[in-house]
Short mmCIF file of C-alpha atoms and ligand atoms in Angstrom, two decimals:
data_model
loop_
_atom_site.label_atom_id
_atom_site.label_comp_id
_atom_site.label_asym_id
_atom_site.label_seq_id
_atom_site.Cartn_x
_atom_site.Cartn_y
_atom_site.Cartn_z
CA VAL L 1 -32.11 -23.89 -13.83
CA SER L 2 -35.89 -24.41 -11.96
CA ALA L 3 -38.54 -23.02 -13.49
CA ALA L 4 -39.04 -20.29 -10.85
CA HIS L 5 -36.59 -18.07 -11.81
CA HIS L 6 -38.07 -17.65 -15.46
CA HIS L 7 -40.74 -15.03 -16.19
CA ILE L 8 -43.31 -15.32 -18.76
CA LEU L 9 -45.36 -12.65 -20.44
CA VAL L 10 -48.61 -13.87 -21.51
CA VAL L 11 -50.36 -11.37 -24.10
CA ASP L 12 -53.94 -12.56 -24.87
CA ASP L 13 -57.04 -10.48 -25.25
CA GLU L 14 -59.17 -13.41 -23.70
CA PRO L 15 -59.52 -13.02 -19.94
CA ASN L 16 -60.71 -16.94 -19.85
CA ILE L 17 -57.20 -17.47 -21.90
CA ARG L 18 -54.84 -15.55 -20.21
CA LYS L 19 -56.18 -16.94 -16.37
CA LEU L 20 -55.72 -20.42 -18.68
CA LEU L 21 -52.45 -20.04 -19.17
CA SER L 22 -51.32 -17.85 -15.38
CA GLY L 23 -52.88 -21.47 -14.17
CA VAL L 24 -50.89 -23.78 -16.12
CA LEU L 25 -47.77 -21.90 -15.74
CA GLU L 26 -47.98 -21.26 -12.24
CA ASP L 27 -48.53 -24.96 -11.33
CA GLU L 28 -44.99 -25.43 -12.75
CA ALA L 29 -43.02 -22.41 -10.68
CA TYR L 30 -42.84 -19.83 -13.42
CA ARG L 31 -43.12 -16.52 -12.46
CA VAL L 32 -46.20 -14.96 -15.27
CA SER L 33 -47.35 -11.60 -15.68
CA VAL L 34 -50.63 -10.82 -18.11
CA ALA L 35 -51.58 -8.23 -20.76
CA ALA L 36 -54.50 -7.83 -22.77
CA GLU L 37 -53.09 -6.07 -25.62
CA GLY L 38 -49.48 -4.88 -27.05
CA ARG L 39 -49.06 -1.44 -25.41
CA GLU L 40 -49.83 -3.29 -22.08
CA ALA L 41 -47.47 -5.53 -23.02
CA ALA L 42 -44.88 -3.22 -23.89
CA ALA L 43 -44.84 -1.42 -20.77
CA ILE L 44 -44.13 -4.83 -18.87
CA LEU L 45 -41.27 -5.35 -20.83
CA ALA L 46 -40.20 -2.20 -20.32
CA ASP L 47 -39.68 -2.90 -16.55
CA GLN L 48 -39.30 -6.62 -15.87
CA ALA L 49 -36.83 -8.77 -16.84
CA ILE L 50 -39.36 -11.21 -19.06
CA ASP L 51 -37.91 -14.70 -19.97
CA MET L 52 -40.39 -15.76 -22.39
CA ILE L 53 -43.25 -14.23 -24.64
CA LEU L 54 -46.06 -15.94 -24.96
CA LEU L 55 -48.24 -13.43 -28.13
CA ASP L 56 -51.93 -14.27 -29.48
CA VAL L 57 -52.09 -12.96 -33.06
CA GLN L 58 -55.54 -11.28 -32.76
CA LEU L 59 -55.46 -8.69 -30.39
CA PRO L 60 -56.84 -4.97 -30.35
CA GLY L 61 -54.74 -2.68 -31.97
CA GLU L 62 -51.32 -3.73 -33.01
CA ASP L 63 -51.87 -7.68 -33.71
CA GLY L 64 -49.51 -10.11 -32.85
CA LEU L 65 -47.28 -10.37 -35.75
CA SER L 66 -46.50 -6.69 -36.27
CA LEU L 67 -45.71 -6.85 -32.51
CA LEU L 68 -43.39 -9.50 -33.04
CA ARG L 69 -41.66 -8.19 -35.63
CA ARG L 70 -41.14 -4.73 -33.57
CA TRP L 71 -40.20 -6.63 -30.93
CA SER L 72 -37.63 -8.87 -32.24
CA GLU L 73 -35.49 -6.25 -33.80
CA ARG L 74 -34.19 -5.90 -30.12
CA ASP L 75 -30.92 -7.91 -29.16
CA ASP L 76 -31.88 -8.28 -25.90
CA ALA L 77 -35.61 -10.08 -26.87
CA PRO L 78 -36.84 -12.62 -25.00
CA PRO L 79 -38.08 -15.54 -26.97
CA VAL L 80 -41.76 -15.05 -28.64
CA MET L 81 -44.24 -18.03 -29.10
CA MET L 82 -47.60 -17.19 -31.34
CA MET L 83 -50.58 -18.39 -30.30
CA SER L 84 -53.75 -18.40 -32.26
CA GLY L 85 -57.55 -19.81 -32.91
CA HIS L 86 -57.36 -19.84 -36.31
CA ALA L 87 -54.03 -20.91 -37.60
CA THR L 88 -53.45 -20.33 -41.22
CA ILE L 89 -50.14 -21.63 -42.31
CA ASP L 90 -49.24 -18.73 -44.09
CA VAL L 91 -49.47 -16.59 -40.63
CA ALA L 92 -47.83 -19.76 -39.15
CA VAL L 93 -44.94 -19.48 -41.60
CA GLN L 94 -44.61 -15.68 -41.19
CA ALA L 95 -44.52 -15.81 -37.31
CA THR L 96 -41.52 -18.14 -37.77
CA GLN L 97 -39.68 -15.87 -39.98
CA ALA L 98 -40.25 -13.06 -37.97
CA GLY L 99 -38.60 -15.23 -35.25
CA ALA L 100 -41.13 -16.79 -33.58
CA ILE L 101 -39.59 -19.64 -32.16
CA ASP L 102 -42.96 -21.68 -31.96
CA PHE L 103 -46.40 -21.60 -32.95
CA ILE L 104 -49.05 -23.03 -30.59
CA GLU L 105 -53.13 -24.26 -32.21
CA LYS L 106 -55.69 -23.08 -29.84
CA PRO L 107 -57.33 -24.70 -27.94
CA ILE L 108 -54.06 -25.08 -26.43
CA ASN L 109 -52.47 -28.38 -25.50
CA ALA L 110 -51.25 -27.94 -22.06
CA GLU L 111 -48.27 -30.79 -22.39
CA ARG L 112 -47.13 -29.53 -25.62
CA LEU L 113 -46.80 -25.78 -24.66
CA LEU L 114 -44.92 -26.53 -21.47
CA VAL L 115 -42.45 -28.74 -23.67
CA SER L 116 -42.27 -25.93 -26.30
CA ILE L 117 -41.30 -23.64 -23.42
CA ALA L 118 -39.14 -25.36 -21.73
CA ASN L 119 -37.18 -25.94 -25.02
CA GLY L 120 -37.30 -22.55 -26.00
CA LEU L 121 -36.14 -21.17 -22.60
CA ARG L 122 -32.95 -23.77 -22.91
CA LEU L 123 -32.47 -22.81 -26.26
CA ARG L 124 -32.34 -18.58 -24.78
CA ASP L 125 -30.14 -19.83 -21.79
CA LEU L 126 -27.75 -21.37 -24.28
CA HIS L 127 -28.05 -18.01 -26.30
CA ARG L 128 -26.81 -15.91 -23.31
CA GLU L 129 -24.21 -18.39 -22.77
CA ASN L 130 -22.63 -18.25 -25.89
CA ARG L 131 -22.77 -14.66 -25.66
CA ASN L 132 -20.96 -14.74 -22.51
CA LEU L 133 -18.30 -16.82 -23.66
CA ARG L 134 -17.59 -14.48 -27.08
CA GLU L 135 -17.43 -11.69 -24.50
CA VAL L 136 -14.97 -13.67 -22.61
CA VAL L 137 -13.07 -14.50 -25.96
CA ARG L 138 -13.09 -11.24 -26.64
CA GLN L 139 -11.55 -9.77 -23.83
CA THR L 140 -8.95 -12.39 -23.54
CA ALA L 141 -8.00 -12.06 -27.38
CA GLY L 142 -4.37 -11.12 -28.48
CA ALA L 143 -3.88 -11.40 -24.80
CA THR L 144 -0.76 -13.70 -25.86
CA GLY L 145 0.45 -13.20 -22.36
CA GLU L 146 3.42 -10.98 -23.66
CA ILE L 147 4.39 -8.49 -21.12
CA ILE L 148 4.78 -5.04 -23.51
CA GLY L 149 6.73 -2.49 -22.06
CA ASP L 150 10.77 -1.24 -21.97
CA SER L 151 10.38 1.22 -18.96
CA GLU L 152 13.02 0.82 -15.93
CA PRO L 153 10.50 -0.46 -13.66
CA MET L 154 9.29 -3.08 -16.59
CA ALA L 155 12.84 -4.03 -17.03
CA ARG L 156 13.19 -4.81 -13.45
CA LEU L 157 9.63 -7.03 -13.33
CA ARG L 158 11.26 -8.99 -15.92
CA GLU L 159 13.81 -9.71 -13.93
CA GLU L 160 11.47 -10.68 -11.15
CA ILE L 161 9.94 -12.95 -13.27
CA GLY L 162 13.05 -14.21 -14.87
CA ARG L 163 14.27 -14.94 -11.11
CA THR L 164 11.07 -16.28 -9.47
CA ALA L 165 9.53 -18.09 -12.29
CA PRO L 166 11.34 -21.37 -11.78
CA THR L 167 10.91 -21.85 -8.24
CA ASP L 168 8.45 -23.14 -5.77
CA ALA L 169 8.39 -19.96 -4.28
CA ARG L 170 5.01 -18.29 -3.19
CA VAL L 171 4.86 -14.64 -4.71
CA LEU L 172 2.60 -11.95 -3.72
CA ILE L 173 1.68 -9.55 -6.54
CA THR L 174 0.84 -5.96 -5.69
CA GLY L 175 -0.26 -3.43 -7.79
CA GLU L 176 -3.49 -0.68 -8.55
CA ASN L 177 -6.03 -2.00 -10.70
CA GLY L 178 -5.31 -2.85 -14.74
CA THR L 179 -1.40 -2.85 -13.80
CA GLY L 180 -1.09 -6.47 -15.14
CA LYS L 181 -1.26 -8.26 -11.93
CA GLU L 182 -2.66 -11.69 -13.37
CA LEU L 183 -0.43 -11.09 -16.64
CA VAL L 184 2.30 -11.52 -14.22
CA ALA L 185 0.90 -14.59 -12.31
CA ARG L 186 0.68 -16.07 -15.85
CA ALA L 187 3.69 -15.37 -17.15
CA LEU L 188 5.50 -16.91 -13.79
CA HIS L 189 3.38 -19.96 -14.12
CA ARG L 190 3.78 -20.07 -17.65
CA ASP L 191 7.65 -20.10 -17.26
CA SER L 192 7.91 -22.82 -14.31
CA ASP L 193 8.02 -26.22 -14.20
CA ARG L 194 4.32 -26.42 -14.00
CA LYS L 195 3.33 -24.62 -16.99
CA ASP L 196 1.72 -28.48 -18.49
CA ARG L 197 -0.05 -28.53 -15.24
CA PRO L 198 -3.46 -26.01 -14.50
CA PHE L 199 -3.20 -22.51 -13.61
CA ILE L 200 -6.65 -21.89 -11.50
CA LYS L 201 -7.71 -18.67 -10.54
CA VAL L 202 -9.93 -18.11 -7.47
CA ASN L 203 -11.52 -14.32 -7.06
CA CYS L 204 -11.75 -13.91 -2.67
CA ALA L 205 -13.85 -10.79 -2.92
CA ALA L 206 -16.01 -11.87 -6.00
CA ILE L 207 -17.27 -15.30 -4.06
CA PRO L 208 -19.43 -14.43 -1.26
CA SER L 209 -17.58 -15.67 2.22
CA GLU L 210 -19.95 -18.44 2.99
CA LEU L 211 -18.84 -19.82 0.03
CA LEU L 212 -15.50 -19.17 -0.23
CA GLU L 213 -14.24 -22.24 1.83
CA SER L 214 -16.23 -24.63 -0.06
CA GLU L 215 -15.34 -23.31 -3.40
CA LEU L 216 -11.10 -23.27 -2.09
CA PHE L 217 -11.26 -26.52 -0.74
CA GLY L 218 -14.35 -28.57 -1.67
CA HIS L 219 -17.14 -30.39 0.15
CA GLU L 220 -18.69 -33.70 0.35
CA ARG L 221 -22.28 -34.68 -0.29
CA GLY L 222 -24.89 -33.08 2.77
CA ALA L 223 -21.78 -30.97 4.20
CA PHE L 224 -24.11 -28.04 4.14
CA THR L 225 -27.98 -27.76 2.66
CA GLY L 226 -27.55 -27.39 -0.86
CA ALA L 227 -24.44 -29.61 -1.13
CA VAL L 228 -26.22 -31.92 -2.69
CA ALA L 229 -22.87 -33.47 -4.74
CA ALA L 230 -19.25 -33.49 -3.67
CA ARG L 231 -17.24 -31.29 -5.26
CA ARG L 232 -13.70 -30.24 -5.87
CA GLY L 233 -12.73 -27.34 -4.11
CA LYS L 234 -10.35 -25.08 -6.41
CA PHE L 235 -6.51 -25.99 -4.61
CA GLU L 236 -7.54 -29.96 -5.83
CA LEU L 237 -8.13 -28.63 -9.21
CA ALA L 238 -4.82 -27.02 -9.04
CA GLN L 239 -3.00 -30.00 -8.30
CA ARG L 240 0.81 -30.33 -9.32
CA GLY L 241 -0.12 -26.69 -10.98
CA THR L 242 -0.50 -22.89 -9.52
CA LEU L 243 -3.14 -21.61 -7.95
CA LEU L 244 -3.71 -17.20 -7.99
CA LEU L 245 -5.75 -15.92 -4.89
CA ASP L 246 -7.12 -12.98 -6.51
CA GLU L 247 -8.11 -10.05 -4.17
CA ILE L 248 -6.99 -11.61 -0.86
CA GLY L 249 -7.07 -8.52 0.38
CA ASP L 250 -10.57 -9.12 0.85
CA MET L 251 -10.91 -12.61 2.22
CA ASN L 252 -12.43 -12.80 5.17
CA PRO L 253 -11.09 -13.68 8.99
CA THR L 254 -12.44 -17.11 8.79
CA THR L 255 -10.80 -18.20 5.92
CA GLN L 256 -7.66 -16.36 6.19
CA ALA L 257 -6.96 -18.88 9.27
CA LYS L 258 -8.05 -22.07 7.37
CA LEU L 259 -5.80 -20.97 4.54
CA LEU L 260 -3.11 -20.06 6.96
CA ARG L 261 -3.36 -23.72 8.20
CA VAL L 262 -3.40 -25.15 4.99
CA LEU L 263 -0.32 -23.54 3.72
CA GLU L 264 1.60 -24.26 6.53
CA GLU L 265 0.56 -27.96 6.42
CA GLN L 266 0.18 -28.22 2.97
CA GLU L 267 -2.69 -30.36 3.27
CA MET L 268 -6.63 -29.97 3.20
CA GLU L 269 -10.14 -31.81 4.18
CA ARG L 270 -12.90 -31.27 1.86
CA VAL L 271 -15.91 -29.07 3.91
CA GLY L 272 -17.77 -32.07 6.00
CA SER L 273 -14.89 -34.09 5.11
CA GLU L 274 -12.49 -36.17 7.49
CA LYS L 275 -9.91 -37.66 4.62
CA THR L 276 -6.69 -35.49 4.58
CA ILE L 277 -5.12 -34.43 0.95
CA ARG L 278 -1.90 -33.73 0.26
CA LEU L 279 -1.29 -31.07 -1.74
CA ASP L 280 1.26 -30.03 -4.23
CA VAL L 281 0.17 -26.52 -5.38
CA ARG L 282 2.20 -23.03 -6.06
CA ILE L 283 0.47 -20.62 -4.28
CA PHE L 284 -0.24 -17.26 -6.15
CA ALA L 285 -1.80 -14.03 -4.26
CA SER L 286 -2.60 -10.62 -5.78
CA THR L 287 -4.32 -7.57 -4.07
CA ASN L 288 -3.92 -3.89 -5.28
CA GLN L 289 -4.65 -3.12 -1.81
CA ASP L 290 -2.12 -1.90 1.22
CA LEU L 291 -2.07 -5.06 3.14
CA GLU L 292 0.13 -3.64 5.90
CA GLN L 293 -2.89 -1.33 6.55
CA ARG L 294 -5.12 -3.78 6.35
CA ILE L 295 -2.84 -5.46 8.85
CA ALA L 296 -2.67 -2.39 11.15
CA ASP L 297 -7.00 -2.01 10.82
CA GLY L 298 -7.38 -5.68 12.04
CA GLN L 299 -8.68 -7.00 8.95
CA PHE L 300 -5.46 -9.29 7.75
CA ARG L 301 -3.65 -11.35 9.27
CA GLN L 302 0.03 -10.59 9.73
CA ASP L 303 1.20 -14.91 9.82
CA LEU L 304 -0.83 -15.37 6.62
CA TYR L 305 0.71 -11.94 5.13
CA HIS L 306 4.14 -13.58 5.86
CA ARG L 307 3.47 -16.61 4.60
CA LEU L 308 1.90 -15.09 1.11
CA LYS L 309 4.98 -12.58 0.66
CA VAL L 310 8.05 -15.38 0.21
CA VAL L 311 8.72 -13.04 -3.03
CA PRO L 312 6.33 -9.93 -3.06
CA ILE L 313 6.60 -8.29 -6.87
CA HIS L 314 4.73 -4.70 -6.90
CA VAL L 315 3.23 -3.96 -10.74
CA ALA L 316 4.09 -0.18 -11.11
CA PRO L 317 1.03 1.88 -12.25
CA LEU L 318 1.19 3.28 -16.35
CA ARG L 319 1.35 6.94 -15.08
CA GLU L 320 5.39 5.86 -13.26
CA ARG L 321 6.22 4.48 -16.59
CA LEU L 322 4.55 6.71 -19.28
CA GLY L 323 6.96 5.92 -21.93
CA ASP L 324 4.89 2.23 -21.68
CA ALA L 325 2.13 4.16 -22.71
CA THR L 326 2.60 4.43 -26.58
CA LEU L 327 4.28 1.22 -26.86
CA LEU L 328 1.00 -0.13 -24.98
CA ALA L 329 -1.38 1.74 -27.22
CA GLU L 330 0.68 0.75 -30.97
CA HIS L 331 0.35 -2.61 -29.75
CA TYR L 332 -3.59 -2.57 -28.92
CA LEU L 333 -4.27 -0.75 -31.84
CA ALA L 334 -2.59 -2.78 -34.30
CA HIS L 335 -4.01 -5.53 -32.10
CA PHE L 336 -7.57 -4.39 -32.64
CA CYS L 337 -7.49 -3.33 -36.30
CA SER L 338 -6.49 -6.69 -37.02
CA THR L 339 -9.09 -8.41 -35.25
CA MET L 340 -11.48 -6.03 -36.77
CA GLY L 341 -10.24 -6.32 -40.17
CA ARG L 342 -9.62 -2.57 -40.36
CA SER L 343 -6.73 -1.09 -42.16
CA PRO L 344 -3.73 -0.64 -39.63
CA ARG L 345 -3.53 2.76 -37.62
CA ASN L 346 -0.97 4.87 -36.06
CA LEU L 347 -1.07 7.47 -33.71
CA GLY L 348 -0.08 10.98 -34.64
CA PRO L 349 2.25 13.03 -32.47
CA ASP L 350 0.02 15.27 -30.77
CA ALA L 351 -1.81 11.44 -29.70
CA ARG L 352 1.14 10.38 -28.62
CA GLN L 353 1.86 14.04 -26.58
CA ALA L 354 -1.72 13.26 -25.32
CA LEU L 355 -1.37 10.02 -24.08
CA ALA L 356 1.53 10.64 -22.54
CA ALA L 357 -0.04 13.66 -21.03
CA TYR L 358 -2.90 11.82 -19.24
CA ASP L 359 -2.36 9.53 -15.76
CA TRP L 360 -4.34 6.30 -16.79
CA PRO L 361 -6.34 5.46 -12.98
CA GLY L 362 -7.04 2.35 -14.72
CA ASN L 363 -4.08 1.46 -15.62
CA VAL L 364 -3.50 -0.75 -18.54
CA ARG L 365 -6.51 -2.11 -19.04
CA GLU L 366 -7.82 1.71 -19.42
CA LEU L 367 -5.64 1.95 -22.24
CA ARG L 368 -6.44 -1.56 -23.94
CA ASN L 369 -10.35 -0.75 -23.79
CA MET L 370 -9.20 3.21 -25.06
CA MET L 371 -7.51 2.01 -28.10
CA GLU L 372 -10.39 -0.89 -28.83
CA ARG L 373 -13.16 2.19 -28.56
CA LEU L 374 -10.55 4.51 -31.05
CA VAL L 375 -10.48 1.47 -33.21
CA ILE L 376 -14.45 1.01 -33.75
CA MET L 377 -15.42 4.97 -33.19
CA THR L 378 -13.00 6.85 -35.27
CA ASP L 379 -11.77 6.78 -39.06
CA GLY L 380 -8.57 7.80 -40.67
CA SER L 381 -5.10 6.45 -40.68
CA GLU L 382 -3.72 8.58 -38.21
CA ILE L 383 -4.81 8.89 -35.12
CA ALA L 384 -4.91 12.68 -34.09
CA ALA L 385 -5.18 13.65 -30.00
CA ALA L 386 -8.80 15.30 -31.26
CA ASP L 387 -9.83 11.80 -31.23
CA LEU L 388 -9.18 10.80 -28.09
CA VAL L 389 -10.77 13.83 -26.74
CA SER L 390 -13.97 12.71 -26.45
CA LEU L 391 -12.76 9.00 -25.00
CA LEU L 392 -10.14 10.25 -22.38
CA SER L 393 -12.97 10.43 -19.84
CA GLY L 394 -11.34 12.77 -17.61
CA VAL L 395 -7.78 13.92 -17.94
CA ARG L 396 -6.87 14.88 -14.83
CA ARG L 397 -4.12 17.42 -15.51
CA GLY L 398 -4.76 21.47 -16.43
CA PRO L 399 -7.73 23.00 -17.38
CA ASN L 400 -10.28 20.49 -18.47
CA PRO L 401 -14.06 21.20 -19.33
CA GLN L 402 -16.05 18.50 -19.26
CA THR L 403 -18.88 20.04 -20.47
CA GLY L 404 -19.44 22.76 -23.04
CA THR L 405 -18.96 22.52 -27.19
CA LEU L 406 -16.83 20.36 -28.80
CA ALA L 407 -14.67 23.65 -30.02
CA ASP L 408 -14.80 24.52 -26.45
CA GLN L 409 -13.04 21.15 -25.53
CA LEU L 410 -10.46 20.52 -27.87
CA ALA L 411 -9.82 24.42 -27.45
CA ALA L 412 -8.61 23.36 -23.57
CA PHE L 413 -7.17 19.97 -24.54
CA GLU L 414 -4.78 21.37 -27.34
CA GLN L 415 -3.92 23.57 -24.72
CA GLN L 416 -2.99 21.39 -22.11
CA VAL L 417 -1.17 19.07 -24.73
CA VAL L 418 0.88 22.56 -25.98
CA THR L 419 1.57 23.41 -22.43
CA GLN L 420 2.93 19.65 -21.66
CA ALA L 421 5.46 20.20 -24.49
CA LEU L 422 6.12 23.41 -23.89
CA GLU L 423 7.18 21.87 -20.15
CA ASN L 424 8.67 18.90 -21.33
CA CYS L 425 11.16 21.55 -23.52
CA ALA L 426 11.80 23.65 -20.69
CA GLY L 427 9.49 26.35 -22.05
CA ASN L 428 11.51 26.41 -25.42
CA VAL L 429 9.47 26.76 -28.38
CA ALA L 430 11.46 25.28 -31.44
CA GLY L 431 12.06 21.96 -29.14
CA ALA L 432 8.44 21.69 -28.05
CA ALA L 433 7.64 22.13 -32.13
CA ARG L 434 9.49 19.68 -32.96
CA GLN L 435 8.48 17.21 -30.04
CA LEU L 436 4.58 18.23 -31.16
CA GLY L 437 6.09 17.33 -35.44
CA MET L 438 4.94 21.40 -35.75
CA ASP L 439 5.80 24.34 -37.83
CA ARG L 440 8.18 26.42 -34.73
CA ALA L 441 5.92 29.42 -36.92
CA ASN L 442 2.73 27.50 -36.61
CA LEU L 443 3.10 26.66 -32.23
CA HIS L 444 4.46 30.09 -32.23
CA ARG L 445 0.60 31.69 -33.57
CA LYS L 446 -0.92 28.69 -31.67
CA LEU L 447 0.53 29.77 -28.27
CA LYS L 448 -0.23 33.55 -29.35
CA ARG L 449 -3.98 32.54 -29.97
CA LEU L 450 -3.88 30.46 -26.68
CA GLY L 451 -2.94 33.50 -25.02
CA LEU L 452 0.33 31.37 -23.51
CA ILE L 453 2.80 33.91 -24.88
N1 LIG P 1 2.65 -5.18 -19.72
C1 LIG P 1 1.35 -5.21 -20.67
N2 LIG P 1 1.50 -5.56 -21.88
C2 LIG P 1 0.18 -6.09 -22.17
N3 LIG P 1 -0.61 -5.65 -21.90
C3 LIG P 1 -1.01 -5.21 -20.43
C4 LIG P 1 0.15 -4.99 -19.84
N4 LIG P 1 -0.11 -5.05 -18.43
C5 LIG P 1 -1.80 -5.42 -18.65
N5 LIG P 1 -2.01 -6.01 -20.00
C6 LIG P 1 -3.47 -6.18 -20.40
O1 LIG P 1 -4.60 -5.25 -19.47
C7 LIG P 1 -5.47 -5.76 -18.69
C8 LIG P 1 -5.58 -5.59 -17.26
O2 LIG P 1 -4.65 -6.31 -16.65
P1 LIG P 1 -4.61 -7.56 -15.56
O3 LIG P 1 -6.00 -8.06 -15.68
O4 LIG P 1 -3.52 -8.67 -15.90
O5 LIG P 1 -4.75 -6.55 -14.19
P2 LIG P 1 -4.80 -6.53 -13.40
O6 LIG P 1 -3.66 -5.98 -12.07
O7 LIG P 1 -4.79 -7.86 -12.67
O8 LIG P 1 -6.28 -6.00 -12.73
P3 LIG P 1 -7.20 -5.79 -11.36
O9 LIG P 1 -6.55 -5.62 -10.33
O10 LIG P 1 -8.34 -5.02 -12.08
O11 LIG P 1 -8.05 -7.38 -11.42
C9 LIG P 1 -5.39 -7.31 -19.49
O12 LIG P 1 -5.95 -7.36 -20.69
C10 LIG P 1 -4.01 -7.36 -19.73
O13 LIG P 1 -3.54 -8.14 -20.97
MG1 LIG P 2 -6.66 -8.75 -11.64
#
C-alpha cells in the first residue's frame, strides 16, 4: 500500500513542529492534516478518515494523554503515536498503557519517525484485514452447505441437483436475492467428480468492466498500464474444477462476446498474450435477473444465454415455500445459540405463525440475519411473536404501522397474526385457537377486543 493513501493527523500546539512534521510526511507522499489542540483535532477526526495520529503530550486544554485515553476507547480509533519534549519514563509507560503504539522524543528524528509510522500503519492494516476475515468467517460459519427445507420446491431442487451434479453440464441458476443460488452451486460442485479441485467464484457485477476480462482470463506483464506482473485469471485458477460466474446478467457486452468464444472453443488467451491455454473448467452461472428480458432489451446475448443454460435450475423464493421458513429459523436459531454460547431457544406458536405470515423479500439471507439478531437482542427460552416485531422491518400483509408506540405496533402485529390464523382455518375460532396454541375462550376475547368479531 503506498503512502499516498494514508492520511496522518498531527496534533501539536507548536506551529514550527506542525510545519516540520507536515514537510517530512508530505515528502513521503502522506496526506497530512494539522491541529493545534484537542478540540480542533476532534473536529478533523469527526469528518475525515484518519489513518494515524501524531499526538503531543503537552497541549493547551485537554492534554495528550487524556485525549489518547478517550480516543482509544472507540472501536475504529486510528493508531496514536505520542510525542514529547520532556519525556519521562512514567509518561511513556502511561501512554503505552493507554494504547499508544509508540512514544517519540523531541527533537524528532525523522528517520525513526518514518519507520515507526510505517510499522504502525502495517499493524493497522493487519488489524483491519483480520476484522474483515473474522466477518467472512462469521458469515460463512454454520454454512455446512446443508440445504434445509422439506417443501415441494426444495424436494424438486434436491432431485435436480442429484441428477446434474455428476455430469459436466453447464448450469444456469436463477432466483431472487438470498434464495440460496450460491449454496446450490457449491452443492453441485461438492457432489461432482471435480469436488477435490477448486471451486472459484467471480462476481461479474462487483468488478468494473475494464477489469473483468483480466480477472477472468488473467494478463501478461505490461498488457496494460498497471499490469506490473503477469497474473492468472479465474479460469486458470479453476482448471479441472468449477467456475461460478455470479451475477452474470450484469456482464458487459464485450466480455460477453469474449466469454462466448471461450465457451465455444474451450480455450483462452491471457490479456496481452498470444499463447492459447486449453481449458477444462465446468461453468455455472447465476443471476437474479430475468435474462430473457435482458435479451429482449438488447443487454444480454442470446447465443451466450443458450450456451450457459444447458441445465436451468430455479431456486424458489421463500414466500412460495413458507413451510421452510420455520425449519430454517429453527436451524439458524440453534446454530447462533451454539456459536454464541447461549442456551438453546425455541419458537413459540405465535412466532411460528408470524414467520409464516411474512413475505421475506430478502429470502433465506434475511431470515438467517434475523435469527442472528434475535439471539443477540432478546432473552428467554421461548421466542414470542412480540420478539419478532421489532425485527420484522416491513411485514407486508395487513395493517402495520411502522411508527407509533410499542403497544400500538404490538397490537397491529397481533391483529395480523390472529387474522392470518383465522384465514387459515376458514374463520373457525376453535381451529385458529389450536393453531395459535391458545385457549378458545381467550382467543374469543382477543378477537372481540381487536374488533374482529
Ligand atoms: N435452503 C437453505 N438452507 C440453508 N441455508 C440456506 C438455504 N438457502 C440459503 N441459505 C443461506 O442463506 C444465505 C444466502 O444464500 P446464497 O448466498 O446462496 O444466496 P444467493 O441466491 O446467492 O443470493 P444473492 O442473489 O444475494 O447472491 C447463505 O448464508 C446460505 O447459506
Ligand atoms: Mg449469490
